[in-house]
Amino acid sequence: MDKLDTTAPDTPTETPDPAPPAPAANSPRPRGTSRLPWVWIVLGVSFLALTGASGFRAVPGVMMDPLHAEFGWSHASIATAASVNMVLYGAVSPFAASWMEKYGIRPVVSTALLLIAVGSALPTAMGAPWQLTLYWGVLVGTGSGAVALAFVGTVTNRWFAEHRGLVTGVLTAGSTAGQLVFMPLLAWLVEHTGWRLASFTVAAAAIGVIPLVLFLLREHPRDVGQRPFGASGEEAAADAVGTAGAKDPEVAPGEADFNPLGVTGPFQVLWRAGRGRTFWMLFGGFAICGATTTGLVQTHFIPAAGDHMMPQTTAAGLLAMAGIFDLIGTVASGWLTDRFNPRVLLFVYYGLRGGSLLVLPSLFDRSATPSMLLFAIFYGLDWVATVPPTLALCQERYGAASAVVFGWLWTAHQVGAGAAAILAGAVRDELGDYASAWYGAGALCLLAAVMALAIGRRAPSTPDHGGPGTGTPTTEETV
């Protein structure tokens, strides 16, 4: 396919000044530099922001029965609020990435945390189901969507030139860690003090992170006179003048392409990325990822276990075990992504996940058998292991536009999750068990494994064919 040159027409190009040499040990530091290790401060604050924002993800599961008991609302009306939240959690992501580029990380993340806090606190004074949908669904969904994986992509793009996979794994684990921290705490509060105090606890957690974001988070390494971690002098100089643009010239619009509200920019990125095969292979694979984790296992594993007379507490314990190993698997996947081909990693992850789902129907029993324990451990390790290699492929192919592209992939993830949640329920209602849903999900994972390899290898750019930041088209991929 034809490539697009994203260099603005009729605009004279300027050669950036070389990066200044490192100062001698006894020489004064250049003006505007800082001795603080800002890259680690930003990483820590980002981790806390993701942890605080993820607190609400544990709320619907522990509050559905108390709300039903107090207000008499149907489970369907309460679940509607959670469904709206799930959709917005994915749909907001590409726009949040665009807003972070336009207005900065700090205002976007702090505003998102404020929305989460308000949306978590207001239900304590509600009296109608539509209010729950507004607070839980719209406010918290928008806020949590803005502090999600597009935020992870923005931070890693700006602050790390090396070890991006590992950093992605650590930050993604922060979101999972938040759910693990809040789930038992909220369950205890609901049981012993009522659901209102639990709701205020989530709001307090989100509010508590806002000062850290405002005072400690920095937009770019150049703002404090530092380089992205692992960046060379040339890379730092390019970043200082804003020339570290997209690596795939068919995708990234310049900053001027974004309108003042940051709405059309993400659609422009989607339009350009959508003309390449890479995007649709990633898009389809990540939709299957969401369908086979959040949509199917997280939503239907407990009722499926109940069909085989397994106690609900036992099934919930198996999911909690999977969540613990999810932390390990995500960080390990990030470490592997820095060392191995991410296409191959995705092939392995999806293939193994598909195989485990195909055997799952034969593992259900009245108790947690050793085989089921092994499944929980294995599936937990693989749960979101797909995130680091997927983001790495986005960064490799789309450069500065990768956070927005990954935002669209996260939208696909959540749409796939919502579709699977509905379809698996329909399968159970129609056939009387979940076996067909597990088999179908396993087959989809095997398809995602093939799609990962279909992305193709990226041909290395040469001086004759241009390269990142030159404005000259590069070869996107070879098969």
CSV table of C-alpha atoms in Angstrom, one decimal:
chain,number,residue,atom,x,y,z
A,1,MET,CA,0.0,0.0,0.0
A,2,ASP,CA,1.1,3.6,-0.5
A,3,LYS,CA,2.8,5.4,2.4
A,4,LEU,CA,1.9,8.8,3.6
A,5,ASP,CA,4.6,11.4,4.3
A,6,THR,CA,3.5,13.2,7.5
A,7,THR,CA,6.0,16.0,7.2
A,8,ALA,CA,4.0,19.2,6.9
A,9,PRO,CA,4.1,20.6,3.3
A,10,ASP,CA,6.0,23.7,2.5
A,11,THR,CA,7.5,23.8,5.9
A,12,PRO,CA,11.2,24.4,6.1
A,13,THR,CA,13.0,21.7,8.1
A,14,GLU,CA,15.6,22.6,10.7
A,15,THR,CA,18.3,20.5,11.9
A,16,PRO,CA,18.2,20.3,15.7
A,17,ASP,CA,21.2,21.3,17.7
A,18,PRO,CA,23.1,18.3,19.0
A,19,ALA,CA,22.5,17.3,22.6
A,20,PRO,CA,24.8,19.2,25.0
A,21,PRO,CA,27.6,17.1,26.4
A,22,ALA,CA,27.3,15.8,29.9
A,23,PRO,CA,28.7,18.4,32.4
A,24,ALA,CA,31.9,17.6,34.2
A,25,ALA,CA,31.7,16.4,37.7
A,26,ASN,CA,32.7,19.7,39.3
A,27,SER,CA,31.0,22.0,36.7
A,28,PRO,CA,27.8,23.7,37.5
A,29,ARG,CA,24.6,22.0,36.2
A,30,PRO,CA,22.9,23.6,33.2
A,31,ARG,CA,20.0,25.8,34.1
A,32,GLY,CA,16.7,24.0,34.4
A,33,THR,CA,18.3,20.6,35.2
A,34,SER,CA,17.5,18.6,38.4
A,35,ARG,CA,19.5,16.1,40.4
A,36,LEU,CA,16.3,14.2,41.4
A,37,PRO,CA,15.7,10.9,39.7
A,38,TRP,CA,12.5,12.1,38.1
A,39,VAL,CA,12.1,9.0,35.9
A,40,TRP,CA,11.6,6.9,39.0
A,41,ILE,CA,9.4,9.5,40.7
A,42,VAL,CA,7.1,9.6,37.7
A,43,LEU,CA,7.0,5.8,37.5
A,44,GLY,CA,6.0,5.6,41.2
A,45,VAL,CA,3.4,8.3,41.0
A,46,SER,CA,1.9,6.7,37.8
A,47,PHE,CA,1.8,3.3,39.6
A,48,LEU,CA,-0.1,4.9,42.5
A,49,ALA,CA,-2.5,6.7,40.2
A,50,LEU,CA,-3.3,3.5,38.4
A,51,THR,CA,-3.8,1.7,41.7
A,52,GLY,CA,-6.1,4.4,43.1
A,53,ALA,CA,-8.1,4.7,39.9
A,54,SER,CA,-8.7,0.9,39.7
A,55,GLY,CA,-10.4,0.8,43.1
A,56,PHE,CA,-13.8,1.1,41.5
A,57,ARG,CA,-13.2,-2.0,39.4
A,58,ALA,CA,-13.9,-4.1,42.6
A,59,VAL,CA,-17.0,-2.2,43.6
A,60,PRO,CA,-19.9,-3.7,41.5
A,61,GLY,CA,-19.2,-7.3,42.5
A,62,VAL,CA,-19.3,-6.5,46.3
A,63,MET,CA,-22.2,-4.0,46.2
A,64,MET,CA,-24.7,-5.5,43.8
A,65,ASP,CA,-26.5,-7.6,46.5
A,66,PRO,CA,-26.5,-4.8,49.2
A,67,LEU,CA,-28.0,-2.3,46.7
A,68,HIS,CA,-30.6,-4.9,45.6
A,69,ALA,CA,-31.5,-5.5,49.3
A,70,GLU,CA,-31.8,-1.8,50.2
A,71,PHE,CA,-33.5,-0.3,47.2
A,72,GLY,CA,-35.2,-3.4,45.7
A,73,TRP,CA,-33.7,-2.6,42.3
A,74,SER,CA,-33.3,-5.5,39.9
A,75,HIS,CA,-29.8,-7.0,39.3
A,76,ALA,CA,-30.2,-6.0,35.6
A,77,SER,CA,-30.7,-2.3,36.4
A,78,ILE,CA,-27.7,-2.4,38.7
A,79,ALA,CA,-25.6,-4.3,36.1
A,80,THR,CA,-26.6,-1.6,33.5
A,81,ALA,CA,-24.4,0.9,35.4
A,82,ALA,CA,-21.5,-1.5,35.4
A,83,SER,CA,-22.0,-2.2,31.7
A,84,VAL,CA,-21.9,1.6,30.9
A,85,ASN,CA,-18.8,1.8,33.0
A,86,MET,CA,-17.1,-1.0,31.1
A,87,VAL,CA,-17.9,0.5,27.7
A,88,LEU,CA,-16.7,4.0,28.6
A,89,TYR,CA,-13.6,2.5,30.3
A,90,GLY,CA,-12.5,1.4,26.8
A,91,ALA,CA,-14.1,4.1,24.6
A,92,VAL,CA,-12.5,7.1,26.5
A,93,SER,CA,-9.0,5.7,26.2
A,94,PRO,CA,-7.9,7.0,22.7
A,95,PHE,CA,-9.3,10.4,23.5
A,96,ALA,CA,-7.5,10.5,26.9
A,97,ALA,CA,-4.3,9.8,25.1
A,98,SER,CA,-5.0,12.7,22.7
A,99,TRP,CA,-5.8,15.0,25.6
A,100,MET,CA,-2.6,14.1,27.4
A,101,GLU,CA,-0.7,15.1,24.3
A,102,LYS,CA,-2.6,18.3,23.9
A,103,TYR,CA,-3.1,19.5,27.5
A,104,GLY,CA,-0.6,17.4,29.5
A,105,ILE,CA,-0.7,14.4,31.7
A,106,ARG,CA,-1.2,16.2,35.0
A,107,PRO,CA,-4.5,18.0,34.2
A,108,VAL,CA,-6.0,15.0,32.5
A,109,VAL,CA,-5.1,12.4,35.2
A,110,SER,CA,-6.0,14.7,38.1
A,111,THR,CA,-9.4,15.5,36.5
A,112,ALA,CA,-10.0,11.8,35.9
A,113,LEU,CA,-9.2,11.0,39.5
A,114,LEU,CA,-11.6,13.7,40.6
A,115,LEU,CA,-14.4,12.2,38.4
A,116,ILE,CA,-13.8,8.8,40.0
A,117,ALA,CA,-14.0,10.3,43.5
A,118,VAL,CA,-17.2,12.2,42.7
A,119,GLY,CA,-18.8,9.3,41.0
A,120,SER,CA,-17.9,7.0,43.9
A,121,ALA,CA,-19.2,9.4,46.6
A,122,LEU,CA,-22.5,10.6,45.0
A,123,PRO,CA,-24.2,7.2,45.1
A,124,THR,CA,-24.4,7.4,48.9
A,125,ALA,CA,-27.2,10.0,48.4
A,126,MET,CA,-29.0,8.5,45.4
A,127,GLY,CA,-32.6,7.3,45.2
A,128,ALA,CA,-33.1,6.0,41.6
A,129,PRO,CA,-31.4,3.6,39.3
A,130,TRP,CA,-30.7,6.2,36.6
A,131,GLN,CA,-28.5,8.1,39.2
A,132,LEU,CA,-26.5,4.9,39.7
A,133,THR,CA,-25.9,4.7,36.0
A,134,LEU,CA,-24.9,8.3,35.8
A,135,TYR,CA,-22.5,8.1,38.8
A,136,TRP,CA,-21.1,4.6,38.4
A,137,GLY,CA,-21.4,4.4,34.6
A,138,VAL,CA,-20.7,7.8,33.2
A,139,LEU,CA,-18.6,9.6,35.8
A,140,VAL,CA,-16.5,6.7,37.0
A,141,GLY,CA,-16.3,5.1,33.6
A,142,THR,CA,-15.0,8.3,32.0
A,143,GLY,CA,-12.5,8.8,34.8
A,144,SER,CA,-11.2,5.3,35.0
A,145,GLY,CA,-11.0,5.1,31.2
A,146,ALA,CA,-8.7,8.2,31.2
A,147,VAL,CA,-6.4,6.6,33.8
A,148,ALA,CA,-6.0,3.3,32.0
A,149,LEU,CA,-3.6,1.7,29.6
A,150,ALA,CA,-3.4,4.7,27.2
A,151,PHE,CA,-1.9,6.5,30.2
A,152,VAL,CA,0.6,3.7,30.5
A,153,GLY,CA,1.6,4.1,26.9
A,154,THR,CA,2.0,7.9,27.2
A,155,VAL,CA,4.3,7.6,30.3
A,156,THR,CA,6.5,4.8,28.7
A,157,ASN,CA,6.7,6.7,25.4
A,158,ARG,CA,7.9,9.9,27.1
A,159,TRP,CA,10.1,8.7,29.9
A,160,PHE,CA,11.7,5.4,28.7
A,161,ALA,CA,13.8,4.6,25.6
A,162,GLU,CA,14.8,1.2,27.1
A,163,HIS,CA,13.0,-1.4,29.2
A,164,ARG,CA,9.7,-0.2,27.9
A,165,GLY,CA,8.2,-3.7,28.1
A,166,LEU,CA,9.2,-4.2,31.7
A,167,VAL,CA,7.8,-0.7,32.7
A,168,THR,CA,4.6,-1.5,30.8
A,169,GLY,CA,4.3,-4.7,32.8
A,170,VAL,CA,4.9,-2.9,36.1
A,171,LEU,CA,2.4,-0.2,35.4
A,172,THR,CA,-0.3,-2.6,34.1
A,173,ALA,CA,0.2,-4.6,37.3
A,174,GLY,CA,-0.6,-1.5,39.2
A,175,SER,CA,-4.1,-1.5,37.9
A,176,THR,CA,-4.5,-5.2,38.9
A,177,ALA,CA,-2.9,-4.6,42.2
A,178,GLY,CA,-5.5,-1.9,43.0
A,179,GLN,CA,-8.3,-4.5,42.5
A,180,LEU,CA,-6.5,-7.0,44.7
A,181,VAL,CA,-6.0,-4.4,47.4
A,182,PHE,CA,-9.5,-3.0,47.3
A,183,MET,CA,-11.6,-6.2,46.8
A,184,PRO,CA,-11.1,-7.8,50.3
A,185,LEU,CA,-11.2,-4.3,52.0
A,186,LEU,CA,-14.4,-3.3,50.3
A,187,ALA,CA,-16.0,-6.7,51.0
A,188,TRP,CA,-15.1,-6.4,54.7
A,189,LEU,CA,-16.5,-2.9,54.8
A,190,VAL,CA,-19.7,-3.9,53.1
A,191,GLU,CA,-20.2,-6.8,55.5
A,192,HIS,CA,-19.4,-4.9,58.7
A,193,THR,CA,-20.2,-1.3,58.2
A,194,GLY,CA,-22.4,-1.0,55.0
A,195,TRP,CA,-21.8,-0.2,51.4
A,196,ARG,CA,-21.8,3.6,51.9
A,197,LEU,CA,-18.5,3.6,53.8
A,198,ALA,CA,-17.0,1.3,51.1
A,199,SER,CA,-18.0,3.8,48.4
A,200,PHE,CA,-16.5,6.7,50.3
A,201,THR,CA,-13.3,4.6,50.7
A,202,VAL,CA,-12.9,4.4,46.9
A,203,ALA,CA,-13.5,8.1,46.6
A,204,ALA,CA,-10.9,8.9,49.3
A,205,ALA,CA,-8.3,6.7,47.5
A,206,ALA,CA,-8.8,8.6,44.3
A,207,ILE,CA,-8.7,12.0,46.0
A,208,GLY,CA,-5.5,11.0,47.9
A,209,VAL,CA,-3.5,10.5,44.7
A,210,ILE,CA,-4.4,13.8,43.2
A,211,PRO,CA,-1.8,15.9,45.1
A,212,LEU,CA,0.9,13.5,44.2
A,213,VAL,CA,0.0,13.8,40.5
A,214,LEU,CA,-0.2,17.6,40.6
A,215,PHE,CA,3.1,18.1,42.5
A,216,LEU,CA,5.3,15.2,41.5
A,217,LEU,CA,4.3,14.1,38.0
A,218,ARG,CA,6.3,15.7,35.2
A,219,GLU,CA,5.3,15.9,31.6
A,220,HIS,CA,8.6,15.3,29.9
A,221,PRO,CA,12.2,14.5,30.9
A,222,ARG,CA,13.3,17.7,29.1
A,223,ASP,CA,11.2,19.7,31.6
A,224,VAL,CA,13.7,18.9,34.3
A,225,GLY,CA,16.8,18.9,32.1
A,226,GLN,CA,17.0,15.1,31.8
A,227,ARG,CA,16.8,12.4,29.1
A,228,PRO,CA,14.4,9.5,28.8
A,229,PHE,CA,15.8,6.5,30.5
A,230,GLY,CA,18.3,4.8,28.2
A,231,ALA,CA,18.1,7.5,25.5
A,232,SER,CA,21.2,8.5,23.6
A,233,GLY,CA,22.2,12.1,23.1
A,234,GLU,CA,20.7,12.2,19.6
A,235,GLU,CA,17.4,10.8,20.8
A,236,ALA,CA,17.3,13.3,23.6
A,237,ALA,CA,18.0,16.2,21.2
A,238,ALA,CA,15.2,15.0,18.9
A,239,ASP,CA,12.8,14.8,21.9
A,240,ALA,CA,13.8,18.4,22.9
A,241,VAL,CA,12.7,19.9,19.6
A,242,GLY,CA,9.7,17.5,19.2
A,243,THR,CA,11.1,15.6,16.2
A,244,ALA,CA,10.7,12.2,17.8
A,245,GLY,CA,7.6,11.5,15.8
A,246,ALA,CA,5.8,8.5,14.6
A,247,LYS,CA,7.8,5.6,13.2
A,248,ASP,CA,5.1,4.6,10.9
A,249,PRO,CA,4.5,7.6,8.5
A,250,GLU,CA,1.1,6.4,7.5
A,251,VAL,CA,-0.3,7.1,11.0
A,252,ALA,CA,0.8,9.9,13.2
A,253,PRO,CA,-0.6,13.4,12.7
A,254,GLY,CA,1.3,16.4,13.9
A,255,GLU,CA,0.2,18.3,16.9
A,256,ALA,CA,-1.5,20.9,14.7
A,257,ASP,CA,-3.8,18.1,13.5
A,258,PHE,CA,-5.6,18.0,16.8
A,259,ASN,CA,-8.5,20.3,17.3
A,260,PRO,CA,-8.8,22.4,20.5
A,261,LEU,CA,-11.0,19.8,22.1
A,262,GLY,CA,-8.8,16.9,21.1
A,263,VAL,CA,-11.7,15.0,19.5
A,264,THR,CA,-10.9,14.7,15.8
A,265,GLY,CA,-7.2,13.8,16.4
A,266,PRO,CA,-7.9,10.2,17.6
A,267,PHE,CA,-10.2,9.6,14.6
A,268,GLN,CA,-7.5,10.9,12.3
A,269,VAL,CA,-5.1,8.4,13.8
A,270,LEU,CA,-7.7,5.6,13.6
A,271,TRP,CA,-8.3,6.5,9.9
A,272,ARG,CA,-4.5,6.3,9.0
A,273,ALA,CA,-3.7,3.3,11.2
A,274,GLY,CA,-6.8,1.5,9.8
A,275,ARG,CA,-5.3,1.5,6.3
A,276,GLY,CA,-2.6,-1.0,7.4
A,277,ARG,CA,-2.9,-4.7,8.1
A,278,THR,CA,-0.9,-4.4,11.4
A,279,PHE,CA,-3.6,-2.3,13.1
A,280,TRP,CA,-6.4,-4.8,12.3
A,281,MET,CA,-4.4,-7.8,13.4
A,282,LEU,CA,-3.7,-6.1,16.7
A,283,PHE,CA,-7.3,-4.8,17.0
A,284,GLY,CA,-8.8,-8.2,16.4
A,285,GLY,CA,-6.4,-10.0,18.7
A,286,PHE,CA,-7.0,-7.5,21.6
A,287,ALA,CA,-10.8,-7.8,21.1
A,288,ILE,CA,-10.4,-11.6,21.6
A,289,CYS,CA,-8.2,-10.9,24.6
A,290,GLY,CA,-10.9,-8.9,26.3
A,291,ALA,CA,-13.6,-11.4,25.3
A,292,THR,CA,-11.7,-14.4,26.8
A,293,THR,CA,-10.7,-12.7,30.1
A,294,THR,CA,-12.9,-9.9,31.4
A,295,GLY,CA,-15.9,-10.8,29.4
A,296,LEU,CA,-16.0,-14.6,29.8
A,297,VAL,CA,-13.8,-15.8,32.7
A,298,GLN,CA,-14.2,-12.8,35.1
A,299,THR,CA,-17.9,-12.6,34.5
A,300,HIS,CA,-19.0,-16.2,34.1
A,301,PHE,CA,-16.4,-18.4,35.8
A,302,ILE,CA,-18.2,-18.3,39.2
A,303,PRO,CA,-21.7,-19.1,37.9
A,304,ALA,CA,-20.2,-21.8,35.6
A,305,ALA,CA,-18.5,-23.4,38.7
A,306,GLY,CA,-21.9,-23.2,40.4
A,307,ASP,CA,-23.4,-25.3,37.7
A,308,HIS,CA,-21.0,-28.1,38.8
A,309,MET,CA,-22.0,-27.6,42.5
A,310,MET,CA,-18.8,-25.8,43.4
A,311,PRO,CA,-19.4,-23.3,46.3
A,312,GLN,CA,-19.3,-19.7,45.3
A,313,THR,CA,-16.6,-18.9,47.9
A,314,THR,CA,-14.3,-21.6,46.4
A,315,ALA,CA,-14.8,-20.2,42.9
A,316,ALA,CA,-14.1,-16.7,44.0
A,317,GLY,CA,-11.0,-17.9,45.7
A,318,LEU,CA,-9.8,-19.4,42.5
A,319,LEU,CA,-10.3,-16.1,40.7
A,320,ALA,CA,-8.4,-14.3,43.5
A,321,MET,CA,-5.5,-16.8,43.0
A,322,ALA,CA,-5.6,-16.0,39.3
A,323,GLY,CA,-5.4,-12.3,40.1
A,324,ILE,CA,-2.3,-12.8,42.3
A,325,PHE,CA,-0.5,-14.7,39.6
A,326,ASP,CA,-1.7,-12.1,37.1
A,327,LEU,CA,0.7,-9.6,38.8
A,328,ILE,CA,3.6,-12.0,38.3
A,329,GLY,CA,2.7,-12.8,34.8
A,330,THR,CA,2.3,-9.2,33.7
A,331,VAL,CA,5.7,-8.1,35.0
A,332,ALA,CA,7.4,-11.2,33.6
A,333,SER,CA,5.8,-10.6,30.2
A,334,GLY,CA,7.2,-7.1,30.3
A,335,TRP,CA,10.7,-8.4,31.0
A,336,LEU,CA,10.3,-11.0,28.1
A,337,THR,CA,9.0,-8.3,25.8
A,338,ASP,CA,12.3,-6.4,26.1
A,339,ARG,CA,14.2,-9.5,25.0
A,340,PHE,CA,12.1,-11.4,22.5
A,341,ASN,CA,10.0,-10.7,19.5
A,342,PRO,CA,6.6,-9.5,20.7
A,343,ARG,CA,4.8,-11.1,17.8
A,344,VAL,CA,6.1,-14.5,18.9
A,345,LEU,CA,5.2,-13.8,22.5
A,346,LEU,CA,1.6,-12.9,21.5
A,347,PHE,CA,1.5,-16.2,19.5
A,348,VAL,CA,2.5,-18.1,22.5
A,349,TYR,CA,0.2,-16.3,25.0
A,350,TYR,CA,-2.9,-16.6,22.8
A,351,GLY,CA,-2.1,-20.2,21.9
A,352,LEU,CA,-1.6,-21.3,25.5
A,353,ARG,CA,-4.7,-19.5,26.6
A,354,GLY,CA,-6.8,-21.1,23.9
A,355,GLY,CA,-5.5,-24.6,24.9
A,356,SER,CA,-6.4,-24.0,28.6
A,357,LEU,CA,-9.9,-22.8,27.7
A,358,LEU,CA,-10.5,-25.9,25.6
A,359,VAL,CA,-9.8,-28.2,28.5
A,360,LEU,CA,-11.5,-26.1,31.2
A,361,PRO,CA,-15.0,-27.7,30.9
A,362,SER,CA,-13.5,-31.1,31.9
A,363,LEU,CA,-11.9,-29.5,35.0
A,364,PHE,CA,-15.0,-28.3,36.8
A,365,ASP,CA,-15.9,-30.3,39.9
A,366,ARG,CA,-17.5,-29.9,43.3
A,367,SER,CA,-14.2,-28.7,44.8
A,368,ALA,CA,-11.0,-27.1,43.8
A,369,THR,CA,-9.1,-30.1,42.4
A,370,PRO,CA,-5.4,-29.9,41.7
A,371,SER,CA,-6.1,-29.6,38.0
A,372,MET,CA,-8.4,-26.6,38.6
A,373,LEU,CA,-5.8,-25.0,40.9
A,374,LEU,CA,-3.2,-25.4,38.1
A,375,PHE,CA,-5.6,-23.8,35.7
A,376,ALA,CA,-6.1,-20.8,38.0
A,377,ILE,CA,-2.3,-20.3,38.3
A,378,PHE,CA,-1.7,-20.8,34.6
A,379,TYR,CA,-4.6,-18.6,33.5
A,380,GLY,CA,-3.6,-15.9,35.9
A,381,LEU,CA,0.0,-15.8,34.6
A,382,ASP,CA,-1.5,-15.3,31.1
A,383,TRP,CA,-4.4,-13.0,32.0
A,384,VAL,CA,-3.0,-9.6,30.8
A,385,ALA,CA,0.4,-10.9,29.7
A,386,THR,CA,-0.7,-9.7,26.2
A,387,VAL,CA,-0.5,-6.1,27.2
A,388,PRO,CA,3.3,-5.5,27.1
A,389,PRO,CA,4.0,-7.1,23.7
A,390,THR,CA,0.9,-5.4,22.2
A,391,LEU,CA,2.0,-2.0,23.4
A,392,ALA,CA,5.5,-2.7,22.2
A,393,LEU,CA,4.3,-3.4,18.7
A,394,CYS,CA,2.3,-0.2,18.8
A,395,GLN,CA,5.4,1.8,19.8
A,396,GLU,CA,7.5,0.0,17.2
A,397,ARG,CA,5.1,0.7,14.3
A,398,TYR,CA,3.4,4.0,15.3
A,399,GLY,CA,5.9,5.9,17.4
A,400,ALA,CA,4.5,9.1,18.9
A,401,ALA,CA,1.0,8.1,17.9
A,402,SER,CA,1.2,4.7,19.7
A,403,ALA,CA,-0.6,5.9,22.8
A,404,VAL,CA,-3.6,6.9,20.8
A,405,VAL,CA,-3.5,3.7,18.6
A,406,PHE,CA,-3.2,1.6,21.8
A,407,GLY,CA,-6.2,3.5,23.1
A,408,TRP,CA,-8.3,2.3,20.2
A,409,LEU,CA,-7.0,-1.3,20.8
A,410,TRP,CA,-8.1,-0.9,24.4
A,411,THR,CA,-11.5,0.1,23.1
A,412,ALA,CA,-11.6,-3.1,21.1
A,413,HIS,CA,-10.6,-5.0,24.2
A,414,GLN,CA,-13.6,-3.7,26.2
A,415,VAL,CA,-16.0,-4.1,23.3
A,416,GLY,CA,-14.9,-7.7,23.0
A,417,ALA,CA,-15.4,-8.1,26.8
A,418,GLY,CA,-18.9,-6.7,26.7
A,419,ALA,CA,-19.9,-8.9,23.7
A,420,ALA,CA,-18.6,-12.0,25.3
A,421,ALA,CA,-20.3,-11.3,28.6
A,422,ILE,CA,-23.7,-11.1,26.7
A,423,LEU,CA,-23.1,-14.0,24.4
A,424,ALA,CA,-21.9,-16.4,27.1
A,425,GLY,CA,-25.0,-15.6,29.1
A,426,ALA,CA,-27.1,-16.4,26.1
A,427,VAL,CA,-25.3,-19.7,25.5
A,428,ARG,CA,-26.0,-20.6,29.1
A,429,ASP,CA,-29.7,-19.7,28.9
A,430,GLU,CA,-30.2,-21.5,25.6
A,431,LEU,CA,-28.1,-24.7,26.1
A,432,GLY,CA,-28.2,-25.1,29.9
A,433,ASP,CA,-24.4,-25.0,30.4
A,434,TYR,CA,-21.3,-23.0,29.4
A,435,ALA,CA,-19.3,-25.7,27.6
A,436,SER,CA,-19.9,-24.2,24.1
A,437,ALA,CA,-18.8,-20.8,25.4
A,438,TRP,CA,-15.5,-22.2,26.7
A,439,TYR,CA,-14.9,-24.1,23.4
A,440,GLY,CA,-15.7,-21.1,21.3
A,441,ALA,CA,-13.4,-18.9,23.3
A,442,GLY,CA,-10.6,-21.4,23.0
A,443,ALA,CA,-11.0,-21.4,19.2
A,444,LEU,CA,-10.9,-17.6,19.1
A,445,CYS,CA,-7.7,-17.6,21.1
A,446,LEU,CA,-6.1,-19.9,18.5
A,447,LEU,CA,-7.3,-17.5,15.8
A,448,ALA,CA,-5.7,-14.6,17.7
A,449,ALA,CA,-2.4,-16.5,17.8
A,450,VAL,CA,-2.4,-16.8,14.0
A,451,MET,CA,-3.3,-13.1,13.7
A,452,ALA,CA,-0.3,-12.2,15.8
A,453,LEU,CA,2.1,-13.9,13.4
A,454,ALA,CA,0.2,-12.4,10.4
A,455,ILE,CA,1.4,-8.9,11.6
A,456,GLY,CA,4.7,-9.7,9.8
A,457,ARG,CA,8.2,-8.5,10.5
A,458,ARG,CA,9.2,-4.9,10.3
A,459,ALA,CA,11.9,-4.3,7.8
A,460,PRO,CA,14.8,-2.3,9.3
A,461,SER,CA,15.0,1.2,7.8
A,462,THR,CA,18.2,2.3,6.0
A,463,PRO,CA,19.6,5.7,5.2
A,464,ASP,CA,18.3,5.3,1.6
A,465,HIS,CA,14.8,4.6,2.8
A,466,GLY,CA,14.4,7.2,5.5
A,467,GLY,CA,13.7,6.5,9.1
A,468,PRO,CA,11.9,7.8,12.2
A,469,GLY,CA,11.6,11.5,12.4
A,470,THR,CA,12.9,12.2,8.9
A,471,GLY,CA,9.6,12.6,7.2
A,472,THR,CA,10.6,10.0,4.6
A,473,PRO,CA,8.4,6.9,4.3
A,474,THR,CA,9.8,3.7,5.8
A,475,THR,CA,8.9,0.2,4.9
A,476,GLU,CA,6.3,-0.8,7.4
A,477,GLU,CA,6.6,-4.6,7.3
A,478,THR,CA,7.6,-7.6,5.3
A,479,VAL,CA,5.9,-11.0,5.4
